[in-house]
Short mmCIF file of C-alpha atoms and ligand atoms in Angstrom, two decimals:
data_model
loop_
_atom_site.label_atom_id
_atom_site.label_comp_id
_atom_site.label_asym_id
_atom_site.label_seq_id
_atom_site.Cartn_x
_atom_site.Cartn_y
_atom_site.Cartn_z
CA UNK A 1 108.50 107.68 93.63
CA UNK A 2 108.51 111.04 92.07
CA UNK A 3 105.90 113.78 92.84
CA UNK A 4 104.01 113.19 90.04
CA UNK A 5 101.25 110.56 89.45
CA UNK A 6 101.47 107.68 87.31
CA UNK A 7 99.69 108.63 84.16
CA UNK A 8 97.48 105.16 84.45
CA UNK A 9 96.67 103.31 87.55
CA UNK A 10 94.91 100.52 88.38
CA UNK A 11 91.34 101.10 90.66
CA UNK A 12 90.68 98.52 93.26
CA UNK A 13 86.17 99.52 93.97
CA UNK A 14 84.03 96.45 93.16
CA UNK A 15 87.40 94.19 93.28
CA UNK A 16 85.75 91.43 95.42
CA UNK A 17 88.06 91.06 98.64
CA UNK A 18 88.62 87.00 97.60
CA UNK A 19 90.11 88.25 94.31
CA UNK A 20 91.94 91.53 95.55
CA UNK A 21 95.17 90.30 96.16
CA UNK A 22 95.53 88.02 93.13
CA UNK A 23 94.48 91.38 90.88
CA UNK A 24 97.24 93.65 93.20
CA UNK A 25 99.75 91.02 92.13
CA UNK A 26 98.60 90.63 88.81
CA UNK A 27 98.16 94.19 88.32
CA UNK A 28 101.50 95.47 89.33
CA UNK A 29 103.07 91.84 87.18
CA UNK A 30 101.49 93.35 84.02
CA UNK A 31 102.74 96.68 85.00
CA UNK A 32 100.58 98.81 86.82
CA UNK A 33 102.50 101.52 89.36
CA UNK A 34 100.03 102.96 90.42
CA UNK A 35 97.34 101.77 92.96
CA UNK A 36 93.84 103.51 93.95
CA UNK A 37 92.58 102.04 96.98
CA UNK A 38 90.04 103.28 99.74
CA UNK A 39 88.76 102.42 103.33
CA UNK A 40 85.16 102.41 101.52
CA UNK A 41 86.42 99.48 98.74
CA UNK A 42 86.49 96.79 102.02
CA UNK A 43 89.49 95.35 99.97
CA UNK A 44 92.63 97.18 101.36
CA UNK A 45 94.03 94.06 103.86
CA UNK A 46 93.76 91.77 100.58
CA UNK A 47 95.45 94.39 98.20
CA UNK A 48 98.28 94.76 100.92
CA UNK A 49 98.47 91.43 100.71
CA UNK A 50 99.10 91.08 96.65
CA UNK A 51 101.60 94.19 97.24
CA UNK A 52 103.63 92.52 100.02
CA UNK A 53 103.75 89.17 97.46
CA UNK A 54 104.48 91.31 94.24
CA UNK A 55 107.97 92.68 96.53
CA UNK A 56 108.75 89.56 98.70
CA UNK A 57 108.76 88.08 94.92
CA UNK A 58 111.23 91.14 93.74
CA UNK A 59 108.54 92.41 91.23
CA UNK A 60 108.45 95.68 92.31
CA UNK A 61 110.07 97.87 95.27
CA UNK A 62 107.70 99.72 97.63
CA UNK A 63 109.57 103.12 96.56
CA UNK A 64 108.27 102.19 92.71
CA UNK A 65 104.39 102.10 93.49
CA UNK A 66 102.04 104.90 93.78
CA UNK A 67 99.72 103.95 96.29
CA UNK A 68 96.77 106.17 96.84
CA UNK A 69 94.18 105.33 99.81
CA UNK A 70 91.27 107.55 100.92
CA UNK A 71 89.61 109.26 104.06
CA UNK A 72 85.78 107.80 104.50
CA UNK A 73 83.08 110.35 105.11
CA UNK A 74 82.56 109.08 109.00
CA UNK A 75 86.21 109.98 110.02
CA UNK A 76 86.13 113.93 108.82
CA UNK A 77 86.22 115.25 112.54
CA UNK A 78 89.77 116.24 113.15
CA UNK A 79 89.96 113.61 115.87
CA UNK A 80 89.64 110.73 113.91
CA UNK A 81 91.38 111.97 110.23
CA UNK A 82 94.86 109.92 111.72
CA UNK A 83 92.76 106.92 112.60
CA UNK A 84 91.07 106.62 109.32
CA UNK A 85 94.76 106.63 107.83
CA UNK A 86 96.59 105.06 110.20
CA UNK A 87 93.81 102.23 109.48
CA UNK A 88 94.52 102.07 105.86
CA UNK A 89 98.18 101.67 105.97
CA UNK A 90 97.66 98.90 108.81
CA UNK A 91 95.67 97.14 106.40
CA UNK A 92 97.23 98.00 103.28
CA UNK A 93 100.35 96.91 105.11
CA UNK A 94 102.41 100.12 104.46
CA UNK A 95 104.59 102.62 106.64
CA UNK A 96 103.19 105.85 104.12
CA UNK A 97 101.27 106.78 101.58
CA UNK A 98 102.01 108.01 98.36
CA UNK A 99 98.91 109.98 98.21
CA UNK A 100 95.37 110.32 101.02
CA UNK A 101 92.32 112.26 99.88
CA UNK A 102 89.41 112.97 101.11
CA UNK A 103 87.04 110.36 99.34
CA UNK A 104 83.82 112.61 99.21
CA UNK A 105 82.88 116.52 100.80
CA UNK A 106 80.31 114.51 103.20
CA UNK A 107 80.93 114.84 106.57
CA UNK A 108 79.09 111.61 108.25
CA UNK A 109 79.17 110.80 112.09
CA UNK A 110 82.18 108.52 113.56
CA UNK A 111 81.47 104.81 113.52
CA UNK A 112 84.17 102.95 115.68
CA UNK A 113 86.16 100.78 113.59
CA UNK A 114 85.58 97.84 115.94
CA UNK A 115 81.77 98.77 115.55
CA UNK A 116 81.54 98.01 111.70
CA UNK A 117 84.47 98.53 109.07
CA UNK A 118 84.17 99.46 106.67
CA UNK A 119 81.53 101.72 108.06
CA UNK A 120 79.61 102.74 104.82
CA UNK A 121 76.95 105.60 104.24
CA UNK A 122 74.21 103.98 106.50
CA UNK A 123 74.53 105.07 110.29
CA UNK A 124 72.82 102.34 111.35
CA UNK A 125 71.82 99.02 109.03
CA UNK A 126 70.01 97.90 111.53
CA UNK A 127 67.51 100.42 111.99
CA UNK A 128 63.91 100.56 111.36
CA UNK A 129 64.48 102.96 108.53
CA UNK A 130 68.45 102.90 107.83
CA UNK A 131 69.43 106.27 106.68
CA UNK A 132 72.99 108.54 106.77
CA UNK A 133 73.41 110.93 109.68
CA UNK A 134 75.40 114.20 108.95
CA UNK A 135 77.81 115.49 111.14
CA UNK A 136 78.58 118.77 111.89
CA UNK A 137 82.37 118.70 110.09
CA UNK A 138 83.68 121.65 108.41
CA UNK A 139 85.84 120.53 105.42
CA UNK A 140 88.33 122.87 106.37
CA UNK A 141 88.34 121.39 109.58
CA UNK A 142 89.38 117.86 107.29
CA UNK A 143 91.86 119.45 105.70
CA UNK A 144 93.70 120.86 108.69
CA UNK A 145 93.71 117.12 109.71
CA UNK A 146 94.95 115.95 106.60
CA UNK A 147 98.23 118.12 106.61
CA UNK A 148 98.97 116.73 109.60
CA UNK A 149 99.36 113.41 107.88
CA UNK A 150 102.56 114.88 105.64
CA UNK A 151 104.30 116.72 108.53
CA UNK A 152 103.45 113.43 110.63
CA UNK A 153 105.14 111.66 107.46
CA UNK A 154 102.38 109.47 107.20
CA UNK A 155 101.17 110.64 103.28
CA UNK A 156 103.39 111.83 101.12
CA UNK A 157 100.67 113.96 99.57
CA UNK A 158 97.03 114.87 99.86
CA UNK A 159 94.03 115.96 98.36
CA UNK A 160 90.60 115.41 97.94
CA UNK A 161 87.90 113.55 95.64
CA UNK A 162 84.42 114.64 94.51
CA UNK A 163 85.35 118.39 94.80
CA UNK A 164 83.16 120.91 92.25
CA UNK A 165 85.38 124.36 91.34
CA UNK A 166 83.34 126.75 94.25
CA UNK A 167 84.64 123.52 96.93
CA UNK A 168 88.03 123.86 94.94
CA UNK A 169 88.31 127.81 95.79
CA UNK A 170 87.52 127.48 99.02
CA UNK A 171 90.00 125.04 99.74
CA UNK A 172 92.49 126.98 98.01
CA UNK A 173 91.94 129.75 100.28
CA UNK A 174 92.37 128.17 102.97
CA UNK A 175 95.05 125.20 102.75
CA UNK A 176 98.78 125.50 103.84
CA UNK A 177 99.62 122.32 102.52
CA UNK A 178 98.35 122.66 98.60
CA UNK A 179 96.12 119.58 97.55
CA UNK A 180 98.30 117.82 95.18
CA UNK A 181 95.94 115.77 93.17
CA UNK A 182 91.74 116.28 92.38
CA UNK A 183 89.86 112.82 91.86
CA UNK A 184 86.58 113.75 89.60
CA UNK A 185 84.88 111.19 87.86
CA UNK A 186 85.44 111.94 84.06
CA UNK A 187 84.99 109.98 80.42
CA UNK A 188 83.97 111.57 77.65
CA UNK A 189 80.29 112.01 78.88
CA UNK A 190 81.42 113.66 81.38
CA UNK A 191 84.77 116.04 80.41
CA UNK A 192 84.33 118.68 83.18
CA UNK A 193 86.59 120.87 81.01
CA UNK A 194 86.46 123.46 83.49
CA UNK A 195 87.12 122.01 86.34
CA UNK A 196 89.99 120.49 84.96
CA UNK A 197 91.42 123.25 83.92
CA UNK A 198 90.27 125.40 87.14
CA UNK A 199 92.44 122.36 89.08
CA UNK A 200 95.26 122.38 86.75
CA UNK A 201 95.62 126.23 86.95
CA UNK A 202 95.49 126.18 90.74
CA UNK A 203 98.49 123.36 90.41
CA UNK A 204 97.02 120.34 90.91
CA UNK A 205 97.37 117.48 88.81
CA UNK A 206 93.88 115.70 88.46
CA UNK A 207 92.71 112.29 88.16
CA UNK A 208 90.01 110.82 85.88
CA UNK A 209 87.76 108.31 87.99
CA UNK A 210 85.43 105.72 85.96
CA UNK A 211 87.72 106.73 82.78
CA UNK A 212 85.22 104.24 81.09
CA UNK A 213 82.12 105.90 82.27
CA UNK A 214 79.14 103.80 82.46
CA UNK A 215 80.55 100.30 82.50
CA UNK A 216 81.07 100.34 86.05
CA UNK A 217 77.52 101.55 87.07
CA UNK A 218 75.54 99.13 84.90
CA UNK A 219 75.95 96.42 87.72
CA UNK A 220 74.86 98.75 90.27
CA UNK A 221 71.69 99.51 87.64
CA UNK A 222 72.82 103.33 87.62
CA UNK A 223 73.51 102.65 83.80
CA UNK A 224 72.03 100.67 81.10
CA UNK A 225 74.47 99.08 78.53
CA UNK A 226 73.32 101.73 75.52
CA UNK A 227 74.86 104.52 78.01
CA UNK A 228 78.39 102.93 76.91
CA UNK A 229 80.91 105.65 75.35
CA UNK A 230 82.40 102.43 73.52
CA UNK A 231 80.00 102.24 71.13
CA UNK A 232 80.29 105.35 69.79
CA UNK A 233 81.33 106.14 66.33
CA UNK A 234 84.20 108.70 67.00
CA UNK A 235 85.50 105.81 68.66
CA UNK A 236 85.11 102.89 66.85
CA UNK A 237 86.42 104.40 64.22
CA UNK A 238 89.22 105.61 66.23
CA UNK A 239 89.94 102.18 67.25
CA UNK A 240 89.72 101.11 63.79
CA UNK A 241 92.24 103.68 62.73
CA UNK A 242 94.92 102.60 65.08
CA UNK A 243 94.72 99.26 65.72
CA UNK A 244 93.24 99.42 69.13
CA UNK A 245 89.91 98.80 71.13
CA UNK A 246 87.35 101.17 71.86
CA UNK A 247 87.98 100.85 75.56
CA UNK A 248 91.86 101.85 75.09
CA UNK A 249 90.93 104.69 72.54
CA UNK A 250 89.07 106.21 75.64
CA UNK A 251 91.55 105.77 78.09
CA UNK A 252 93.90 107.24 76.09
CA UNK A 253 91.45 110.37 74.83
CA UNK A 254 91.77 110.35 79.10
CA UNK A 255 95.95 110.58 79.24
CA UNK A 256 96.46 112.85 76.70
CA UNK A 257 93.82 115.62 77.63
CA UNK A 258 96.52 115.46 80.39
CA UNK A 259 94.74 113.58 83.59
CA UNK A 260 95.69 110.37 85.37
CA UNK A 261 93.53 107.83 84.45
CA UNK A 262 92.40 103.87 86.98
CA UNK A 263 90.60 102.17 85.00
CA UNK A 264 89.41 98.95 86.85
CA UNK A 265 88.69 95.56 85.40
CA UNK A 266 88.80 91.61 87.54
CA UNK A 267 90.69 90.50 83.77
CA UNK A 268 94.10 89.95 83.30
CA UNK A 269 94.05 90.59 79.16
CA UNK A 270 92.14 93.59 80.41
CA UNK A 271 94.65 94.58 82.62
CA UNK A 272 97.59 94.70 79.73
CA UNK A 273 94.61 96.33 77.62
CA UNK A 274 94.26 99.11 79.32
CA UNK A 275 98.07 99.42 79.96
CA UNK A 276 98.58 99.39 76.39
CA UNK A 277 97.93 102.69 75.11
CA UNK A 278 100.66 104.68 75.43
CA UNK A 279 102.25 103.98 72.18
CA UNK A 280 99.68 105.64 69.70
CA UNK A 281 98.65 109.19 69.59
CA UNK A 282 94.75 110.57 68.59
CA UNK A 283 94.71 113.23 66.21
CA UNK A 284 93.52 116.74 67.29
CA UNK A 285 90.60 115.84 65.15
CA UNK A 286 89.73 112.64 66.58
CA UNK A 287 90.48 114.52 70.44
CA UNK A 288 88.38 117.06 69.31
CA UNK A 289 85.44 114.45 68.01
CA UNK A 290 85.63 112.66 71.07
CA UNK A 291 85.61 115.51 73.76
CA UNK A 292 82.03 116.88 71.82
CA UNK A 293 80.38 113.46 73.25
CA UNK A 294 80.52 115.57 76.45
CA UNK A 295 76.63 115.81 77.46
CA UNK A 296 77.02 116.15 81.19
CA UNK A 297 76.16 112.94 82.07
CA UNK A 298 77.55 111.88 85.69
CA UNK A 299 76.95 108.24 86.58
CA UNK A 300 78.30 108.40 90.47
CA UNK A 301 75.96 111.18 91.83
CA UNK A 302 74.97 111.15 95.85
CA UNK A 303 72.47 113.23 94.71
CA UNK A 304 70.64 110.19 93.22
CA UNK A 305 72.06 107.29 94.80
CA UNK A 306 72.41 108.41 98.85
CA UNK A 307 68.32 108.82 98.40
CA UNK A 308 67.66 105.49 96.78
CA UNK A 309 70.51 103.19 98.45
CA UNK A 310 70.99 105.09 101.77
CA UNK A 311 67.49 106.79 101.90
CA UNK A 312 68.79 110.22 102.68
CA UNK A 313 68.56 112.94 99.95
CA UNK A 314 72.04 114.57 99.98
CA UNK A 315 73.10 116.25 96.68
CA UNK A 316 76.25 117.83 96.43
CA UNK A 317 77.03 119.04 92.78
CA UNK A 318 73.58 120.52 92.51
N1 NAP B 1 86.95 108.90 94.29
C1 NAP B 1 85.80 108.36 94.04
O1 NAP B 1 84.74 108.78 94.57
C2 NAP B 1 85.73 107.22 93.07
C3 NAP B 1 84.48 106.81 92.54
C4 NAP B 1 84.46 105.77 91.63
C5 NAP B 1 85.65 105.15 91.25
N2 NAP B 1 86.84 105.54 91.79
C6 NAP B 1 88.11 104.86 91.44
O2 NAP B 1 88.22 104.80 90.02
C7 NAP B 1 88.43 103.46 89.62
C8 NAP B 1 87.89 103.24 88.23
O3 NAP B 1 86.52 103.59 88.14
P1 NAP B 1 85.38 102.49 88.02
O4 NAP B 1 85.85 101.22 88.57
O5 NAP B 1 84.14 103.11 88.52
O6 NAP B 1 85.16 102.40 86.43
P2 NAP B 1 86.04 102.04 85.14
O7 NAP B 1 87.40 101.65 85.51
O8 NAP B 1 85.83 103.16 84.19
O9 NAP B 1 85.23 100.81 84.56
C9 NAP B 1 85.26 99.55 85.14
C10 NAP B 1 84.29 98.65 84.37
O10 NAP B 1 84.72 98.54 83.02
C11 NAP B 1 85.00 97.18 82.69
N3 NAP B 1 86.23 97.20 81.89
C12 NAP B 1 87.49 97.45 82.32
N4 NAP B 1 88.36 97.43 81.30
C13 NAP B 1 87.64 97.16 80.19
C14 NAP B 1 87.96 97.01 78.82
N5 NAP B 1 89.22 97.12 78.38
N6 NAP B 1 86.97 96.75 77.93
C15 NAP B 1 85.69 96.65 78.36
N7 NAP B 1 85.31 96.77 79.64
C16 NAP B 1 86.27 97.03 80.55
C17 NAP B 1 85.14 96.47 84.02
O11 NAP B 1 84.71 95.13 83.94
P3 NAP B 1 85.65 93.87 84.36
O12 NAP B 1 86.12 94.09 85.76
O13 NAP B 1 84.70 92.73 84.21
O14 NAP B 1 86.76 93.87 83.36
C18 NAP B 1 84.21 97.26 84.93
O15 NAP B 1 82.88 96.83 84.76
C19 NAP B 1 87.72 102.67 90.73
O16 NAP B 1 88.05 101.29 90.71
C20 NAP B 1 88.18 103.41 91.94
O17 NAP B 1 89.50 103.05 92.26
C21 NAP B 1 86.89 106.58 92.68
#
């Protein structure tokens, strides 16, 4: 697999673990190259599972998939960075990595795999008053870890999730091995033009997370329905104009502004859907129209859900 990340991947959160490795198979049968996958998603030994049936069955070749897994906030300290991938590729059932980031800039304290595992924000569910316990981590600390994984041949890349520009500086100042991909959450509520471009002229290429922005939070009630970018005009009339759905007139607004996009859906028609859009082009008009629905609005923020789900107040974009 080249250096450079499949333009659209497939996103494996909220994939329950009974269906995960039907969707892996189906997934990479309709197309999909490239896989997003985490510790945190409690999915990764059924996804390993669809892989290992999509190349016993000669779909695909382990060298053709882009396979992306991530570093959970409780194994930051240098000490346990190897162990939190090592654990991933066990379960994912893979000898490396195309590409490991770190999933959020939250250091948490270690929970032993065998204690719970995934281990989640929570220290300790069973507590009177369950809440997240920081840990005294540096992220450059992380990051020292994390090259080790490449010279250790373990990830062919890394890089790091959740990042704002001053995190992305620092980093920059700092790393020997160059983060080769950002994950931000982005849609066109959400364009985080500058950060984009601050990543891109630093070198990195940059991933779009929740590409459909609030569809994936309305089951977690962090979104209503009228937050959806689909209903828009710009892109309904978009959709109109070429012959596709609002959902792949986003996802494509997402490709050609130039970042990877993993959209996520439990459908198989959705699957070739959101495959499907690589064979019209929006206008610079229509680009333009759709970008302006920026309005800031972020739909994963720890700053309101660690307080609410994790009851711990710990904002980090603020
Ligand atoms: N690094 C991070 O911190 C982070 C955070 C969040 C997400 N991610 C990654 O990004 C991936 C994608 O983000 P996401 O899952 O939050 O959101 P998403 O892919 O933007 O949206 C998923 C939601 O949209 C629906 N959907 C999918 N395709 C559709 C279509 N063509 N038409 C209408 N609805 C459609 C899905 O429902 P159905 O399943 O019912 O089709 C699901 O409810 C995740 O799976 C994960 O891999 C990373």
């Amino acid at each position: 697999m080249p250096d450079t990340i499949p333009s659209i991947g497939f996103g494996f959160w909220k994939v329950a673990r009974e269906d995960a490795a039907d969707v892996a198979y189906q997934a990479i049968e309709a197309g999909y190259r490239h896989l997003d996958c985490a510790a945190d998603y409690g999915n990764e030994v059924e996804v390993g599972q669809g892989i290992a049936r999509a190349i016993a069955d000669g779909l695909v070749t382990r060298e053709e998939l882009w396979v992306t897994s991530k570093l959970w906030n409780t194994f930051h300290a240098p000490q346990h960075v190897e162990e939190g991938c090592r654990k991933s590729m066990a379960d994912l059932g893979l000898d490396y990595l195309d590409l490991y980031l770190v999933h959020f800039p939250i250091a948490l304290e270690y929970v032993p795999i065998e204690t719970r595992y995934p281990p989640e924000w929570v220290h300790d569910p069973e507590a009177a008053q369950p809440s997240m316990r920081r840990a005294k981590v540096p992220l450059h600390q992380t990051w020292a870890a994390m090259e080790g994984l490449v010279s250790a041949g373990l990830s062919r890349n890394i890089g790091v999730c959740n990042y704002n520009s001053g995190l992305l500086h620092d980093l920059m100042s700092y790393a020997e091995v160059k983060p080769h991909t950002l994950q931000v959450e982005a849609h066109p509520y959400l364009t985080q033009d500058k950060l984009v471009r601050l990543a891109k002229d630093y070198g990195l290429q940059v991933t779009a997370f929740s590409p459909l922005g609030a569809l994936s939070y309305v089951e977690l009630d962090m979104a209503g329905r009228s937050d959806s970018v689909l209903t828009e005009e710009v892109v309904q009339r978009a959709a109109e104009a070429h012959d596709k759905t609002p959902a792949q007139v986003v996802l494509r607004w997402g490709v050609q502004r130039g970042t990877s996009i993993i959209p996520k859906t439990s459908k198989s028609e959705r699957m070739r859907e959101n495959l499907d859009i690589l064979d019209f082009e929006l206008s610079d008009d229509e680009m333009e129209a759709i970008s302006r629905l920026d309005r800031g609005q972020r739909f994963n923020d720890p700053g309101v859900f660690t307080e609410s789900a994790f009851g711990t107040f710990h904002p980090i974009y603020d």
